[in-house]
XYZ file of C-alpha atoms in Angstrom:
382
model
C 26.801 -4.161 -47.848
C 24.669 -7.099 -46.612
C 27.625 -9.413 -46.877
C 29.873 -6.972 -45.137
C 27.304 -6.608 -42.236
C 26.988 -10.360 -41.806
C 30.723 -10.814 -42.025
C 31.182 -8.183 -39.349
C 28.530 -9.880 -37.122
C 30.041 -13.326 -37.528
C 33.547 -12.021 -36.881
C 32.286 -10.217 -33.699
C 30.546 -13.443 -32.588
C 33.637 -15.475 -33.232
C 35.731 -13.134 -31.209
C 33.199 -13.222 -28.363
C 33.027 -16.998 -28.392
C 36.840 -17.221 -28.501
C 37.140 -14.770 -25.593
C 34.566 -16.702 -23.543
C 36.382 -19.965 -24.257
C 39.711 -18.441 -23.293
C 38.253 -16.999 -20.113
C 36.837 -20.412 -19.102
C 39.864 -22.466 -20.123
C 41.527 -24.388 -17.387
C 45.220 -25.122 -17.014
C 46.431 -28.209 -18.881
C 49.301 -30.431 -17.655
C 50.955 -32.143 -20.649
C 54.086 -33.646 -19.096
C 56.171 -33.746 -15.899
C 59.880 -34.318 -16.009
C 61.763 -35.261 -12.845
C 65.120 -33.697 -12.597
C 67.829 -34.210 -10.003
C 66.574 -35.117 -6.566
C 63.060 -33.937 -5.868
C 62.930 -31.187 -8.492
C 60.376 -31.508 -11.256
C 59.271 -29.452 -14.313
C 55.579 -29.298 -15.235
C 54.938 -28.564 -18.879
C 51.560 -27.620 -20.351
C 49.516 -24.535 -21.190
C 47.186 -22.057 -19.623
C 48.955 -21.769 -16.322
C 48.542 -18.014 -16.261
C 50.607 -15.692 -14.097
C 52.172 -17.196 -10.987
C 52.305 -16.271 -7.311
C 54.957 -14.570 -5.243
C 55.709 -17.234 -2.636
C 57.360 -15.431 0.289
C 57.495 -18.265 2.792
C 57.543 -22.082 2.593
C 58.467 -24.049 5.703
C 57.849 -27.753 6.069
C 60.293 -27.855 9.053
C 62.418 -30.558 7.429
C 65.472 -28.413 7.988
C 64.410 -27.298 11.491
C 66.920 -28.050 14.228
C 67.571 -27.284 17.895
C 71.056 -25.966 18.591
C 72.100 -25.267 22.261
C 68.497 -25.216 23.232
C 67.528 -22.674 20.595
C 65.078 -23.312 17.778
C 66.622 -22.796 14.365
C 64.220 -22.715 11.416
C 65.463 -22.915 7.817
C 62.543 -22.475 5.486
C 62.876 -23.650 1.828
C 61.667 -20.181 0.667
C 61.857 -16.889 2.553
C 62.481 -16.349 6.246
C 60.596 -15.853 9.485
C 60.345 -12.345 10.784
C 60.383 -13.410 14.409
C 60.609 -16.837 16.166
C 60.213 -17.378 19.901
C 60.259 -20.682 21.676
C 60.626 -22.076 25.195
C 61.800 -25.614 25.425
C 61.594 -26.267 21.654
C 60.730 -29.759 20.493
C 60.687 -31.168 16.950
C 58.278 -34.005 16.329
C 59.445 -36.941 14.121
C 56.695 -38.569 12.067
C 57.208 -41.432 9.675
C 54.500 -40.132 7.316
C 55.690 -36.549 6.879
C 59.011 -36.536 8.701
C 59.499 -33.414 10.870
C 56.814 -31.212 12.421
C 57.060 -28.574 15.117
C 55.534 -28.654 18.571
C 53.768 -25.280 19.137
C 52.123 -26.179 22.448
C 52.546 -28.992 24.949
C 55.889 -30.751 24.967
C 57.408 -27.689 23.271
C 56.211 -24.185 22.702
C 56.738 -21.942 19.755
C 55.355 -18.668 18.343
C 56.187 -17.734 14.773
C 55.717 -14.348 13.159
C 55.583 -13.879 9.369
C 56.392 -10.584 7.692
C 58.650 -9.424 4.821
C 61.012 -6.802 5.967
C 60.662 -3.601 3.867
C 61.406 0.087 4.200
C 58.198 0.747 2.421
C 56.004 -0.417 5.327
C 55.073 1.960 8.168
C 56.236 -0.666 10.664
C 59.130 -2.083 8.707
C 57.186 -4.888 6.964
C 55.906 -5.099 3.401
C 52.212 -4.161 3.155
C 49.910 -6.521 1.178
C 46.296 -6.392 0.086
C 46.195 -9.937 -1.359
C 47.366 -13.116 0.325
C 46.978 -16.853 0.059
C 48.298 -19.060 2.894
C 47.985 -22.567 4.283
C 49.092 -24.493 7.342
C 48.420 -27.850 8.990
C 47.757 -28.674 12.589
C 47.306 -31.858 14.575
C 46.525 -32.574 18.167
C 48.360 -35.537 19.766
C 46.431 -34.902 22.951
C 43.318 -32.998 23.972
C 41.766 -30.209 21.984
C 42.985 -26.962 23.639
C 40.846 -25.180 26.193
C 38.797 -26.021 29.311
C 36.700 -29.148 28.676
C 38.668 -30.108 25.561
C 39.323 -33.814 25.156
C 40.738 -36.116 22.465
C 37.321 -36.265 20.876
C 35.504 -33.069 21.867
C 36.012 -29.292 21.668
C 36.530 -26.895 24.532
C 33.480 -25.020 25.935
C 35.366 -21.727 25.853
C 37.330 -19.603 23.356
C 40.723 -21.321 23.153
C 42.573 -21.131 19.824
C 43.746 -18.450 17.367
C 46.304 -20.441 15.405
C 46.877 -17.861 12.605
C 46.303 -14.170 13.375
C 46.723 -11.762 10.417
C 46.969 -8.046 11.107
C 48.554 -4.718 10.407
C 51.093 -3.643 13.039
C 52.459 -5.493 16.003
C 49.341 -4.782 18.125
C 46.778 -5.139 15.396
C 44.674 -6.997 17.939
C 44.203 -3.813 20.009
C 43.576 -0.601 18.031
C 42.799 1.505 21.054
C 46.053 0.605 22.839
C 48.233 0.934 19.753
C 46.686 4.276 18.898
C 47.339 5.481 22.431
C 51.007 4.689 21.788
C 51.070 6.725 18.625
C 51.278 3.607 16.406
C 47.742 2.799 15.237
C 47.421 -0.881 14.274
C 44.471 -3.181 13.466
C 42.736 -5.073 10.670
C 43.201 -8.276 12.618
C 41.644 -11.576 11.448
C 42.178 -14.837 13.252
C 41.940 -17.538 10.610
C 40.175 -19.340 12.162
C 39.509 -19.203 15.929
C 37.739 -21.688 18.181
C 35.208 -19.485 20.023
C 33.618 -22.122 22.265
C 30.636 -22.289 19.917
C 32.345 -23.010 16.585
C 35.167 -21.921 14.224
C 35.002 -18.309 13.092
C 37.043 -15.884 11.113
C 36.844 -12.404 12.689
C 39.017 -10.002 14.697
C 39.276 -8.208 17.985
C 39.197 -4.884 16.114
C 37.730 -6.000 12.806
C 34.040 -6.608 12.349
C 33.026 -8.612 9.282
C 29.628 -8.134 7.685
C 28.165 -10.613 7.169
C 29.898 -12.872 9.733
C 32.195 -15.590 8.484
C 31.530 -18.692 10.519
C 33.115 -21.955 9.419
C 30.338 -24.423 10.335
C 31.637 -27.231 8.083
C 35.012 -27.157 9.879
C 33.179 -27.284 13.210
C 31.180 -30.323 12.050
C 34.110 -32.111 10.433
C 37.143 -31.308 12.581
C 39.492 -34.354 12.585
C 40.454 -34.983 16.236
C 43.883 -36.537 16.674
C 44.530 -36.160 12.971
C 45.831 -33.520 10.512
C 43.649 -30.568 9.608
C 44.988 -28.462 6.701
C 43.411 -25.072 6.281
C 43.944 -22.508 3.508
C 42.822 -18.900 3.017
C 42.697 -16.398 0.201
C 41.917 -12.716 0.798
C 42.018 -9.918 -1.793
C 40.999 -6.375 -0.951
C 39.563 -4.095 -3.652
C 42.018 -1.251 -3.644
C 39.282 1.090 -5.077
C 36.927 0.136 -2.219
C 39.084 -1.404 0.512
C 36.329 -1.479 3.119
C 33.720 -2.975 0.766
C 33.270 -6.439 -0.536
C 36.469 -8.419 -0.922
C 37.372 -11.600 -2.826
C 38.470 -14.684 -1.064
C 37.679 -17.976 0.565
C 38.478 -20.258 3.466
C 38.981 -24.023 3.007
C 40.062 -27.086 4.811
C 40.886 -30.695 4.111
C 41.200 -33.699 6.558
C 40.140 -37.294 6.779
C 36.544 -36.233 7.136
C 36.010 -33.745 4.370
C 37.267 -31.244 1.806
C 35.401 -27.958 1.767
C 35.685 -24.364 0.488
C 33.675 -21.462 1.906
C 33.704 -18.402 -0.334
C 33.793 -14.996 1.325
C 30.958 -12.618 0.635
C 31.554 -9.293 2.362
C 34.432 -7.151 3.698
C 37.751 -8.384 5.137
C 38.870 -5.166 6.780
C 36.960 -2.400 8.472
C 37.098 1.381 8.203
C 38.822 2.563 11.403
C 40.132 5.887 9.999
C 38.133 7.859 12.561
C 40.325 6.068 15.258
C 43.557 6.953 13.508
C 44.049 3.850 11.361
C 44.332 5.121 7.792
C 46.159 2.212 6.225
C 43.994 -0.308 4.453
C 46.183 -3.378 4.347
C 47.973 -6.087 6.348
C 51.630 -6.625 6.982
C 52.037 -9.843 9.126
C 50.656 -13.148 10.359
C 51.304 -14.393 13.889
C 51.118 -18.217 14.177
C 50.297 -19.447 17.676
C 50.489 -16.024 19.355
C 47.599 -16.965 21.534
C 46.047 -20.127 22.988
C 43.981 -20.790 26.045
C 44.909 -24.261 27.039
C 42.734 -24.418 30.179
C 42.735 -27.789 31.861
C 43.318 -29.751 28.614
C 46.416 -31.937 28.093
C 47.510 -30.106 24.943
C 50.076 -31.466 22.501
C 49.603 -29.515 19.218
C 52.011 -29.807 16.264
C 52.377 -27.629 13.157
C 53.504 -28.341 9.577
C 53.613 -27.168 5.982
C 53.359 -23.398 6.129
C 52.899 -21.802 2.756
C 52.409 -18.068 2.106
C 52.103 -16.035 -1.027
C 51.340 -12.301 -1.305
C 50.475 -9.856 -4.036
C 48.681 -10.397 -7.406
C 47.829 -13.966 -8.297
C 48.652 -15.146 -4.740
C 46.192 -18.075 -4.992
C 47.804 -19.588 -8.089
C 49.325 -22.778 -6.768
C 50.556 -26.334 -7.323
C 49.266 -28.925 -4.927
C 49.590 -32.655 -4.289
C 46.576 -34.683 -3.051
C 45.905 -38.308 -2.226
C 42.836 -38.608 -4.471
C 42.053 -37.824 -8.162
C 39.551 -35.076 -7.091
C 39.843 -32.451 -4.377
C 36.473 -33.389 -3.016
C 37.678 -36.980 -2.298
C 41.054 -35.935 -0.861
C 41.987 -36.226 2.754
C 45.434 -34.687 2.248
C 46.590 -31.558 0.432
C 50.161 -30.376 0.267
C 51.332 -27.101 -1.456
C 54.531 -27.352 -3.418
C 57.329 -24.825 -3.310
C 57.573 -23.224 -6.762
C 60.965 -22.195 -8.146
C 59.738 -20.792 -11.411
C 56.306 -20.137 -12.882
C 55.600 -19.560 -16.584
C 52.600 -19.716 -18.861
C 53.749 -23.132 -20.084
C 56.250 -24.358 -17.589
C 56.431 -24.590 -13.792
C 59.365 -25.706 -11.794
C 58.559 -27.257 -8.424
C 60.065 -29.362 -5.611
C 58.138 -32.473 -4.629
C 58.755 -33.687 -1.015
C 60.802 -36.842 -0.863
C 58.253 -38.658 1.369
C 55.696 -38.278 -1.419
C 57.967 -39.716 -4.008
C 58.950 -42.576 -1.701
C 55.395 -43.271 -0.459
C 54.374 -46.972 -0.672
C 50.998 -46.616 1.044
C 49.323 -43.892 -0.924
C 48.830 -42.790 -4.497
C 49.385 -39.072 -5.054
C 48.128 -36.622 -7.672
C 49.390 -33.210 -8.861
C 47.104 -30.325 -9.744
C 47.874 -26.857 -11.145
C 45.351 -24.229 -9.957
C 45.530 -20.796 -11.584
C 44.656 -17.441 -10.015
C 41.051 -17.733 -11.233
C 40.823 -20.981 -9.220
C 40.515 -23.059 -12.376
C 42.175 -26.436 -11.720
C 43.862 -28.783 -14.197
C 43.076 -32.389 -14.554
C 45.149 -34.407 -12.052
C 48.393 -36.221 -12.850
C 49.046 -39.426 -10.934
C 52.477 -40.136 -9.519
C 53.383 -43.840 -9.704
C 54.891 -44.738 -6.376
C 55.953 -48.318 -7.242
C 58.065 -47.530 -10.263
C 61.268 -49.533 -10.399
C 63.499 -46.639 -11.672
C 61.887 -43.235 -11.267
C 58.343 -41.968 -10.564
C 56.161 -42.119 -13.616
C 53.139 -39.999 -14.287
C 49.724 -40.798 -15.619
C 47.336 -38.171 -17.008
C 43.851 -38.538 -15.468
C 41.007 -37.415 -17.747
């Protein structure tokens, strides 16, 4: 009996330790094989379940035909695209980007068409998305310059919401189509960068002080956001984070609090989002604005924040560039991705690949050799 009791205790302890180790295990990259062109296969273990990437647009296939902007994303499609005097910006470092204000204007709406959504778009309660912006001129808004912010509210580059007028619940409800749950991610308020909404109050507030202190004027700023609503308590505490990377800093700010607000008393009974509007609003003021956009990546549904990224440093904290890769297939031990040609051909920077699972556990980096005589080689970094 004593032996059996101790055996049972040791077995239970072993199981507990094993479960704990498994829970804390990070993804491991063992090998990367380059296939035809820019396709690559990442082999390893512990990748976990993958994301449902619904849009990936680096604007490399964008073109202007007869004065009309034609976007051809690598994954998915845009729900709506509007542009006056469209202009594509050519950059030697990352090739093509899109003018969204200044020399050219564009407004891009993301949404997945679906008969299941009240307004024709697929609802989602979990999302991860990223985009990069750069000013070639002044920061938008009255008082904005090439090295200083505007003194007034001036930007809402990405505006996530439910319904076409999610920014105005009272108006949409008066039209018989209640919409809301808007979050601008982020907005320049005149006093700092903030994530909030016209109709959505966050408690506590979600100011992005590090981005305000470390904005890279005249350079690329890449932002990324993960939001996951608790379906059992949609108006309560949610999971998620907002982060950014630029030449000044890499930073992640975890969300503590809600991401949507209970507006059921005003007729809004749906607790989810269904779209993101990119550059739907900007107050340019007296600034000479030339803002360009690149590398839009959006995943929705379970495990949306599982991702494969490329950086220009062996740690995220030391990186000044972060690029999400389009994923063709994701398995527990193998991921198929496409690596941009300009990364493979880069002579000025060393790049590293990371796999990050849906628990935000990251693999050790793998270095891409840019000076290889035949094909890019990879070096595991411990």
